[in-house]
């Protein structure tokens, strides 16, 4: 296989690295990898890092590191992308060392997102430990997690030609739902391993490149514990607990200090390409995933069992 095999890491540029360290370690249960001159790294497993946080004004995704199987597969993939007329440059030794990979090539997707094609993402010198988790994050063959990116008007056939035909992703499914009168959410989900999707795309009104990144845990109790930690810390939520109909993820969405979201989930579907059938669904959420303000209003309006006004 010459395509990408997993999402190895993501790189974010953030305006407050200290807030991100607290958010990642104290609220989400990640482990600090290292503090760097320009930021920090965060771990979710045995790898040296899964999130690379650099200080700057963007408060957004700046790069996605996709890992391939080996050097031969990397060479073949780079040749394929170049043959399609897409520019690819090799990263220097300093960049490879900073990313803790053996080799790295740089290209750009049709939306302008930086793509880093890599091999040999290093393990950390010490085992992963978390002071918050009862279980562990789900990574392994599924990679770091998944991300949903904004397409900003780029036609679907254009970015699918890049991600399917060149990088080797496959379509999992699509969801088309009228979320408000005249407002249609139309998302497509792609996979490159058993994880239901590694990347998804939607043309939603947002100036950012990313909508959210999903981290998955293997113990259901850790979703509830993280939910409480975020609530107790006053971290703003995008959506309350709920479940998706396509990947079956039980999760909540909380805003990062940079304003995009983290989906924190459990129970994601694993795809078997031999039996999987692509379909289109008409709803994004099986249940829950409500805006927190709407939930607060419902709770405040609910009658007290003893007839008192508890607002």
mmCIF file of C-alpha atoms in Angstrom:
data_model
loop_
_atom_site.group_PDB
_atom_site.id
_atom_site.type_symbol
_atom_site.label_atom_id
_atom_site.label_comp_id
_atom_site.label_asym_id
_atom_site.label_seq_id
_atom_site.Cartn_x
_atom_site.Cartn_y
_atom_site.Cartn_z
ATOM 1 C CA UNK A 1 0.000 0.000 0.000
ATOM 2 C CA UNK A 2 1.479 3.330 -1.052
ATOM 3 C CA UNK A 3 -1.156 5.521 0.570
ATOM 4 C CA UNK A 4 -1.126 7.030 4.027
ATOM 5 C CA UNK A 5 -1.711 4.590 6.840
ATOM 6 C CA UNK A 6 -2.652 6.839 9.755
ATOM 7 C CA UNK A 7 -2.763 10.361 11.097
ATOM 8 C CA UNK A 8 0.441 10.422 13.108
ATOM 9 C CA UNK A 9 0.256 13.902 14.609
ATOM 10 C CA UNK A 10 -1.216 17.364 14.246
ATOM 11 C CA UNK A 11 0.489 20.744 14.612
ATOM 12 C CA UNK A 12 -1.392 23.728 16.016
ATOM 13 C CA UNK A 13 -0.330 27.348 16.303
ATOM 14 C CA UNK A 14 -1.800 28.782 19.514
ATOM 15 C CA UNK A 15 -1.752 32.169 21.185
ATOM 16 C CA UNK A 16 -1.397 30.795 24.733
ATOM 17 C CA UNK A 17 0.707 27.655 25.181
ATOM 18 C CA UNK A 18 0.288 27.666 28.975
ATOM 19 C CA UNK A 19 -3.499 27.434 28.621
ATOM 20 C CA UNK A 20 -3.045 24.590 26.170
ATOM 21 C CA UNK A 21 -0.782 22.679 28.554
ATOM 22 C CA UNK A 22 -3.398 22.938 31.298
ATOM 23 C CA UNK A 23 -6.190 22.040 28.882
ATOM 24 C CA UNK A 24 -4.396 19.014 27.448
ATOM 25 C CA UNK A 25 -3.020 17.544 30.668
ATOM 26 C CA UNK A 26 -5.433 18.575 33.425
ATOM 27 C CA UNK A 27 -8.717 18.430 31.508
ATOM 28 C CA UNK A 28 -8.180 15.899 28.694
ATOM 29 C CA UNK A 29 -5.725 13.643 30.554
ATOM 30 C CA UNK A 30 -2.832 13.822 28.114
ATOM 31 C CA UNK A 31 0.823 13.744 29.124
ATOM 32 C CA UNK A 32 3.232 16.600 28.544
ATOM 33 C CA UNK A 33 5.820 15.407 26.045
ATOM 34 C CA UNK A 34 8.282 18.264 26.273
ATOM 35 C CA UNK A 35 8.397 22.012 26.439
ATOM 36 C CA UNK A 36 10.064 23.458 23.364
ATOM 37 C CA UNK A 37 11.469 26.971 22.745
ATOM 38 C CA UNK A 38 8.300 27.816 20.842
ATOM 39 C CA UNK A 39 5.666 25.756 22.612
ATOM 40 C CA UNK A 40 5.148 22.179 23.799
ATOM 41 C CA UNK A 41 4.136 18.684 22.758
ATOM 42 C CA UNK A 42 1.416 16.415 24.129
ATOM 43 C CA UNK A 43 1.324 12.629 24.279
ATOM 44 C CA UNK A 44 -1.604 10.221 24.239
ATOM 45 C CA UNK A 45 0.320 6.955 23.905
ATOM 46 C CA UNK A 46 3.828 5.498 23.570
ATOM 47 C CA UNK A 47 4.730 7.874 20.725
ATOM 48 C CA UNK A 48 6.931 10.886 21.446
ATOM 49 C CA UNK A 49 4.011 13.160 20.641
ATOM 50 C CA UNK A 50 0.646 13.288 18.910
ATOM 51 C CA UNK A 51 0.022 17.026 19.268
ATOM 52 C CA UNK A 52 2.670 19.646 18.561
ATOM 53 C CA UNK A 53 1.729 23.082 19.905
ATOM 54 C CA UNK A 54 3.638 26.142 18.700
ATOM 55 C CA UNK A 55 3.057 29.689 19.857
ATOM 56 C CA UNK A 56 1.705 32.205 17.353
ATOM 57 C CA UNK A 57 -1.394 34.187 16.442
ATOM 58 C CA UNK A 58 -3.232 31.685 14.200
ATOM 59 C CA UNK A 59 -5.069 29.637 16.868
ATOM 60 C CA UNK A 60 -5.646 26.981 14.227
ATOM 61 C CA UNK A 61 -4.306 23.859 12.563
ATOM 62 C CA UNK A 62 -1.037 24.459 10.720
ATOM 63 C CA UNK A 63 -0.046 20.915 9.656
ATOM 64 C CA UNK A 64 -1.253 17.308 9.593
ATOM 65 C CA UNK A 65 1.385 14.576 9.807
ATOM 66 C CA UNK A 66 0.311 11.473 7.900
ATOM 67 C CA UNK A 67 2.457 8.385 8.349
ATOM 68 C CA UNK A 68 3.095 5.759 5.676
ATOM 69 C CA UNK A 69 4.274 2.196 6.159
ATOM 70 C CA UNK A 70 7.956 2.506 5.283
ATOM 71 C CA UNK A 71 10.542 4.348 3.199
ATOM 72 C CA UNK A 72 9.614 2.498 0.008
ATOM 73 C CA UNK A 73 5.943 3.405 0.424
ATOM 74 C CA UNK A 74 6.899 7.031 1.106
ATOM 75 C CA UNK A 75 8.985 7.249 -2.058
ATOM 76 C CA UNK A 76 6.163 5.734 -4.096
ATOM 77 C CA UNK A 77 3.582 8.106 -2.620
ATOM 78 C CA UNK A 78 5.734 11.170 -3.203
ATOM 79 C CA UNK A 79 6.293 10.108 -6.811
ATOM 80 C CA UNK A 80 2.549 9.611 -7.298
ATOM 81 C CA UNK A 81 1.670 13.047 -5.902
ATOM 82 C CA UNK A 82 4.356 14.728 -8.027
ATOM 83 C CA UNK A 83 3.174 12.890 -11.137
ATOM 84 C CA UNK A 84 -0.241 14.489 -10.606
ATOM 85 C CA UNK A 85 1.358 17.919 -10.796
ATOM 86 C CA UNK A 86 1.229 18.655 -7.061
ATOM 87 C CA UNK A 87 4.370 20.177 -5.577
ATOM 88 C CA UNK A 88 6.166 18.107 -2.922
ATOM 89 C CA UNK A 89 9.371 19.137 -1.173
ATOM 90 C CA UNK A 90 11.560 17.162 1.204
ATOM 91 C CA UNK A 91 11.886 18.519 4.730
ATOM 92 C CA UNK A 92 15.366 19.037 6.094
ATOM 93 C CA UNK A 93 17.044 17.185 8.951
ATOM 94 C CA UNK A 94 16.101 19.889 11.461
ATOM 95 C CA UNK A 95 12.390 19.549 10.676
ATOM 96 C CA UNK A 96 12.578 15.751 10.778
ATOM 97 C CA UNK A 97 14.251 15.969 14.189
ATOM 98 C CA UNK A 98 11.637 18.406 15.490
ATOM 99 C CA UNK A 99 8.822 16.127 14.317
ATOM 100 C CA UNK A 100 10.756 13.078 15.600
ATOM 101 C CA UNK A 101 10.413 11.194 12.316
ATOM 102 C CA UNK A 102 12.892 9.438 10.026
ATOM 103 C CA UNK A 103 11.878 11.267 6.842
ATOM 104 C CA UNK A 104 9.416 14.014 5.973
ATOM 105 C CA UNK A 105 7.987 15.462 2.763
ATOM 106 C CA UNK A 106 5.773 18.545 2.571
ATOM 107 C CA UNK A 107 2.816 19.262 0.311
ATOM 108 C CA UNK A 108 -0.467 21.172 0.412
ATOM 109 C CA UNK A 109 -4.061 20.009 -0.033
ATOM 110 C CA UNK A 110 -6.547 21.938 -2.233
ATOM 111 C CA UNK A 111 -7.774 23.989 0.756
ATOM 112 C CA UNK A 112 -4.226 25.140 1.483
ATOM 113 C CA UNK A 113 -3.683 22.867 4.481
ATOM 114 C CA UNK A 114 -0.081 21.793 4.998
ATOM 115 C CA UNK A 115 0.360 18.021 4.703
ATOM 116 C CA UNK A 116 3.448 16.317 6.117
ATOM 117 C CA UNK A 117 4.085 12.811 4.767
ATOM 118 C CA UNK A 118 6.357 10.943 7.163
ATOM 119 C CA UNK A 119 7.865 7.642 8.187
ATOM 120 C CA UNK A 120 9.214 6.470 11.519
ATOM 121 C CA UNK A 121 7.392 8.577 14.113
ATOM 122 C CA UNK A 122 9.506 7.846 17.182
ATOM 123 C CA UNK A 123 8.452 6.277 20.443
ATOM 124 C CA UNK A 124 9.044 8.251 23.612
ATOM 125 C CA UNK A 125 11.833 7.261 25.984
ATOM 126 C CA UNK A 126 9.291 6.613 28.774
ATOM 127 C CA UNK A 127 5.911 4.840 28.896
ATOM 128 C CA UNK A 128 2.753 6.934 28.594
ATOM 129 C CA UNK A 129 1.230 7.859 31.926
ATOM 130 C CA UNK A 130 -1.787 9.986 32.778
ATOM 131 C CA UNK A 131 -2.754 11.300 36.190
ATOM 132 C CA UNK A 132 -6.382 11.586 35.038
ATOM 133 C CA UNK A 133 -7.301 8.520 32.981
ATOM 134 C CA UNK A 134 -8.701 5.267 34.322
ATOM 135 C CA UNK A 135 -7.931 3.579 31.006
ATOM 136 C CA UNK A 136 -5.971 4.716 27.952
ATOM 137 C CA UNK A 137 -6.398 6.631 24.720
ATOM 138 C CA UNK A 138 -7.296 4.558 21.648
ATOM 139 C CA UNK A 139 -4.576 5.053 19.028
ATOM 140 C CA UNK A 140 -2.476 2.153 17.679
ATOM 141 C CA UNK A 141 -3.406 1.133 14.149
ATOM 142 C CA UNK A 142 -6.044 3.879 14.088
ATOM 143 C CA UNK A 143 -3.535 6.669 14.540
ATOM 144 C CA UNK A 144 -3.874 9.736 16.716
ATOM 145 C CA UNK A 145 -7.614 10.229 16.141
ATOM 146 C CA UNK A 146 -9.662 12.079 13.557
ATOM 147 C CA UNK A 147 -10.155 15.650 12.441
ATOM 148 C CA UNK A 148 -12.919 17.509 10.635
ATOM 149 C CA UNK A 149 -11.661 20.245 8.313
ATOM 150 C CA UNK A 150 -13.370 23.141 6.553
ATOM 151 C CA UNK A 151 -13.440 23.203 2.762
ATOM 152 C CA UNK A 152 -14.107 26.954 2.350
ATOM 153 C CA UNK A 153 -15.863 26.571 -0.996
ATOM 154 C CA UNK A 154 -13.394 24.182 -2.631
ATOM 155 C CA UNK A 155 -15.459 21.709 -4.727
ATOM 156 C CA UNK A 156 -15.779 18.228 -3.295
ATOM 157 C CA UNK A 157 -14.450 16.567 -6.436
ATOM 158 C CA UNK A 158 -11.302 18.688 -6.163
ATOM 159 C CA UNK A 159 -10.314 17.720 -2.638
ATOM 160 C CA UNK A 160 -11.472 14.124 -3.068
ATOM 161 C CA UNK A 161 -9.132 13.799 -6.049
ATOM 162 C CA UNK A 162 -6.293 14.714 -3.703
ATOM 163 C CA UNK A 163 -7.271 12.623 -0.693
ATOM 164 C CA UNK A 164 -8.684 9.562 -2.494
ATOM 165 C CA UNK A 165 -6.706 9.354 -5.723
ATOM 166 C CA UNK A 166 -3.343 10.552 -4.393
ATOM 167 C CA UNK A 167 -3.179 9.874 -0.638
ATOM 168 C CA UNK A 168 -5.202 6.658 -0.820
ATOM 169 C CA UNK A 169 -8.135 7.403 1.494
ATOM 170 C CA UNK A 170 -11.499 5.670 1.038
ATOM 171 C CA UNK A 171 -14.987 7.083 1.552
ATOM 172 C CA UNK A 172 -16.731 5.886 4.715
ATOM 173 C CA UNK A 173 -20.061 7.705 4.306
ATOM 174 C CA UNK A 174 -21.703 11.101 3.972
ATOM 175 C CA UNK A 175 -24.187 12.944 6.161
ATOM 176 C CA UNK A 176 -26.586 15.512 4.707
ATOM 177 C CA UNK A 177 -28.928 17.171 7.198
ATOM 178 C CA UNK A 178 -30.941 20.382 7.159
ATOM 179 C CA UNK A 179 -29.870 21.718 10.546
ATOM 180 C CA UNK A 180 -31.982 24.897 10.242
ATOM 181 C CA UNK A 181 -34.401 26.193 7.614
ATOM 182 C CA UNK A 182 -32.349 26.597 4.455
ATOM 183 C CA UNK A 183 -29.115 25.584 6.211
ATOM 184 C CA UNK A 184 -27.748 22.190 5.136
ATOM 185 C CA UNK A 185 -24.812 20.398 6.743
ATOM 186 C CA UNK A 186 -23.122 18.201 4.135
ATOM 187 C CA UNK A 187 -20.094 16.266 5.396
ATOM 188 C CA UNK A 188 -18.051 13.450 3.884
ATOM 189 C CA UNK A 189 -15.991 11.059 6.001
ATOM 190 C CA UNK A 190 -12.794 9.308 4.833
ATOM 191 C CA UNK A 191 -10.745 6.474 6.320
ATOM 192 C CA UNK A 192 -7.239 5.105 5.755
ATOM 193 C CA UNK A 193 -7.360 2.329 8.381
ATOM 194 C CA UNK A 194 -10.011 0.674 10.547
ATOM 195 C CA UNK A 195 -10.988 3.889 12.326
ATOM 196 C CA UNK A 196 -14.328 4.977 10.827
ATOM 197 C CA UNK A 197 -12.785 8.247 9.684
ATOM 198 C CA UNK A 198 -9.395 9.841 9.995
ATOM 199 C CA UNK A 199 -10.480 13.017 8.233
ATOM 200 C CA UNK A 200 -13.847 14.504 7.304
ATOM 201 C CA UNK A 201 -14.753 17.624 5.362
ATOM 202 C CA UNK A 202 -17.600 20.108 5.523
ATOM 203 C CA UNK A 203 -18.250 23.535 4.038
ATOM 204 C CA UNK A 204 -19.357 25.284 7.214
ATOM 205 C CA UNK A 205 -19.207 28.997 7.990
ATOM 206 C CA UNK A 206 -15.954 29.304 9.924
ATOM 207 C CA UNK A 207 -12.727 31.198 9.301
ATOM 208 C CA UNK A 208 -10.655 28.332 10.736
ATOM 209 C CA UNK A 209 -9.117 25.418 8.843
ATOM 210 C CA UNK A 210 -10.331 22.932 11.449
ATOM 211 C CA UNK A 211 -13.649 22.323 13.159
ATOM 212 C CA UNK A 212 -12.496 19.715 15.654
ATOM 213 C CA UNK A 213 -10.045 16.976 16.512
ATOM 214 C CA UNK A 214 -11.305 13.757 18.100
ATOM 215 C CA UNK A 215 -9.484 11.807 20.795
ATOM 216 C CA UNK A 216 -10.916 8.440 21.809
ATOM 217 C CA UNK A 217 -10.601 6.654 25.132
ATOM 218 C CA UNK A 218 -10.986 2.955 25.814
ATOM 219 C CA UNK A 219 -12.886 3.273 29.093
ATOM 220 C CA UNK A 220 -16.369 4.804 29.003
ATOM 221 C CA UNK A 221 -15.865 6.212 32.495
ATOM 222 C CA UNK A 222 -13.116 8.491 31.190
ATOM 223 C CA UNK A 223 -15.604 10.321 28.973
ATOM 224 C CA UNK A 224 -17.742 11.161 31.989
ATOM 225 C CA UNK A 225 -14.752 12.105 34.123
ATOM 226 C CA UNK A 226 -13.358 14.424 31.429
ATOM 227 C CA UNK A 227 -16.821 15.932 30.959
ATOM 228 C CA UNK A 228 -16.937 16.775 34.654
ATOM 229 C CA UNK A 229 -13.384 18.139 34.683
ATOM 230 C CA UNK A 230 -14.142 20.462 31.775
ATOM 231 C CA UNK A 231 -17.391 21.574 33.373
ATOM 232 C CA UNK A 232 -15.808 22.191 36.778
ATOM 233 C CA UNK A 233 -13.016 24.190 35.118
ATOM 234 C CA UNK A 234 -15.502 26.397 33.280
ATOM 235 C CA UNK A 235 -14.202 25.291 29.893
ATOM 236 C CA UNK A 236 -16.857 26.229 27.298
ATOM 237 C CA UNK A 237 -18.652 23.358 25.562
ATOM 238 C CA UNK A 238 -19.765 23.224 21.955
ATOM 239 C CA UNK A 239 -22.025 20.184 22.435
ATOM 240 C CA UNK A 240 -23.132 18.069 25.352
ATOM 241 C CA UNK A 241 -22.922 14.272 25.548
ATOM 242 C CA UNK A 242 -24.392 12.438 22.584
ATOM 243 C CA UNK A 243 -23.777 9.828 19.885
ATOM 244 C CA UNK A 244 -23.187 9.881 16.139
ATOM 245 C CA UNK A 245 -25.102 7.478 13.861
ATOM 246 C CA UNK A 246 -22.249 6.805 11.448
ATOM 247 C CA UNK A 247 -19.198 6.105 13.653
ATOM 248 C CA UNK A 248 -21.237 5.296 16.811
ATOM 249 C CA UNK A 249 -18.983 7.553 18.874
ATOM 250 C CA UNK A 250 -20.330 8.446 22.327
ATOM 251 C CA UNK A 251 -18.808 11.837 22.984
ATOM 252 C CA UNK A 252 -18.945 15.487 23.904
ATOM 253 C CA UNK A 253 -17.385 18.550 22.268
ATOM 254 C CA UNK A 254 -15.427 21.109 24.259
ATOM 255 C CA UNK A 255 -13.756 24.260 22.952
ATOM 256 C CA UNK A 256 -9.976 24.470 23.097
ATOM 257 C CA UNK A 257 -8.260 27.646 24.288
ATOM 258 C CA UNK A 258 -7.848 28.440 20.567
ATOM 259 C CA UNK A 259 -11.575 28.369 19.804
ATOM 260 C CA UNK A 260 -11.926 25.184 17.773
ATOM 261 C CA UNK A 261 -13.233 22.012 19.409
ATOM 262 C CA UNK A 262 -12.076 18.695 20.764
ATOM 263 C CA UNK A 263 -14.431 15.748 20.496
ATOM 264 C CA UNK A 264 -13.772 13.433 23.441
ATOM 265 C CA UNK A 265 -15.257 10.022 22.725
ATOM 266 C CA UNK A 266 -15.578 6.304 23.341
ATOM 267 C CA UNK A 267 -16.767 3.313 21.318
ATOM 268 C CA UNK A 268 -15.904 4.360 17.759
ATOM 269 C CA UNK A 269 -16.812 1.982 14.942
ATOM 270 C CA UNK A 270 -14.095 -0.059 13.229
ATOM 271 C CA UNK A 271 -14.504 -0.482 9.474
ATOM 272 C CA UNK A 272 -13.854 -3.743 7.634
ATOM 273 C CA UNK A 273 -13.288 -2.791 4.003
ATOM 274 C CA UNK A 274 -14.310 -6.270 2.866
ATOM 275 C CA UNK A 275 -17.880 -5.771 4.074
ATOM 276 C CA UNK A 276 -18.291 -2.002 4.465
ATOM 277 C CA UNK A 277 -20.974 -0.315 2.371
ATOM 278 C CA UNK A 278 -20.866 3.424 1.747
ATOM 279 C CA UNK A 279 -24.161 5.168 2.502
ATOM 280 C CA UNK A 280 -25.652 8.616 3.005
ATOM 281 C CA UNK A 281 -27.286 9.430 6.338
ATOM 282 C CA UNK A 282 -29.734 12.236 6.999
ATOM 283 C CA UNK A 283 -28.749 13.158 10.561
ATOM 284 C CA UNK A 284 -25.495 14.028 12.312
ATOM 285 C CA UNK A 285 -26.496 12.895 15.794
ATOM 286 C CA UNK A 286 -28.416 9.847 17.008
ATOM 287 C CA UNK A 287 -29.180 11.616 20.268
ATOM 288 C CA UNK A 288 -27.755 14.366 22.441
ATOM 289 C CA UNK A 289 -24.904 16.611 21.246
ATOM 290 C CA UNK A 290 -27.077 19.610 22.095
ATOM 291 C CA UNK A 291 -25.831 23.179 22.425
ATOM 292 C CA UNK A 292 -25.154 23.763 26.139
ATOM 293 C CA UNK A 293 -27.212 26.954 26.173
ATOM 294 C CA UNK A 294 -30.300 25.105 24.947
ATOM 295 C CA UNK A 295 -29.823 22.447 27.629
ATOM 296 C CA UNK A 296 -29.451 25.111 30.319
ATOM 297 C CA UNK A 297 -32.691 26.754 29.191
ATOM 298 C CA UNK A 298 -34.561 23.443 29.246
ATOM 299 C CA UNK A 299 -33.306 22.618 32.711
ATOM 300 C CA UNK A 300 -34.145 26.088 34.010
ATOM 301 C CA UNK A 301 -37.656 25.915 32.576
ATOM 302 C CA UNK A 302 -38.410 22.446 33.903
ATOM 303 C CA UNK A 303 -40.951 22.465 36.771
ATOM 304 C CA UNK A 304 -39.644 21.524 40.182
ATOM 305 C CA UNK A 305 -41.139 18.236 41.453
ATOM 306 C CA UNK A 306 -42.488 20.057 44.534
ATOM 307 C CA UNK A 307 -43.892 22.960 42.596
ATOM 308 C CA UNK A 308 -41.159 25.462 43.451
ATOM 309 C CA UNK A 309 -39.497 27.697 40.924
ATOM 310 C CA UNK A 310 -35.865 26.616 41.042
ATOM 311 C CA UNK A 311 -34.528 29.130 38.535
#
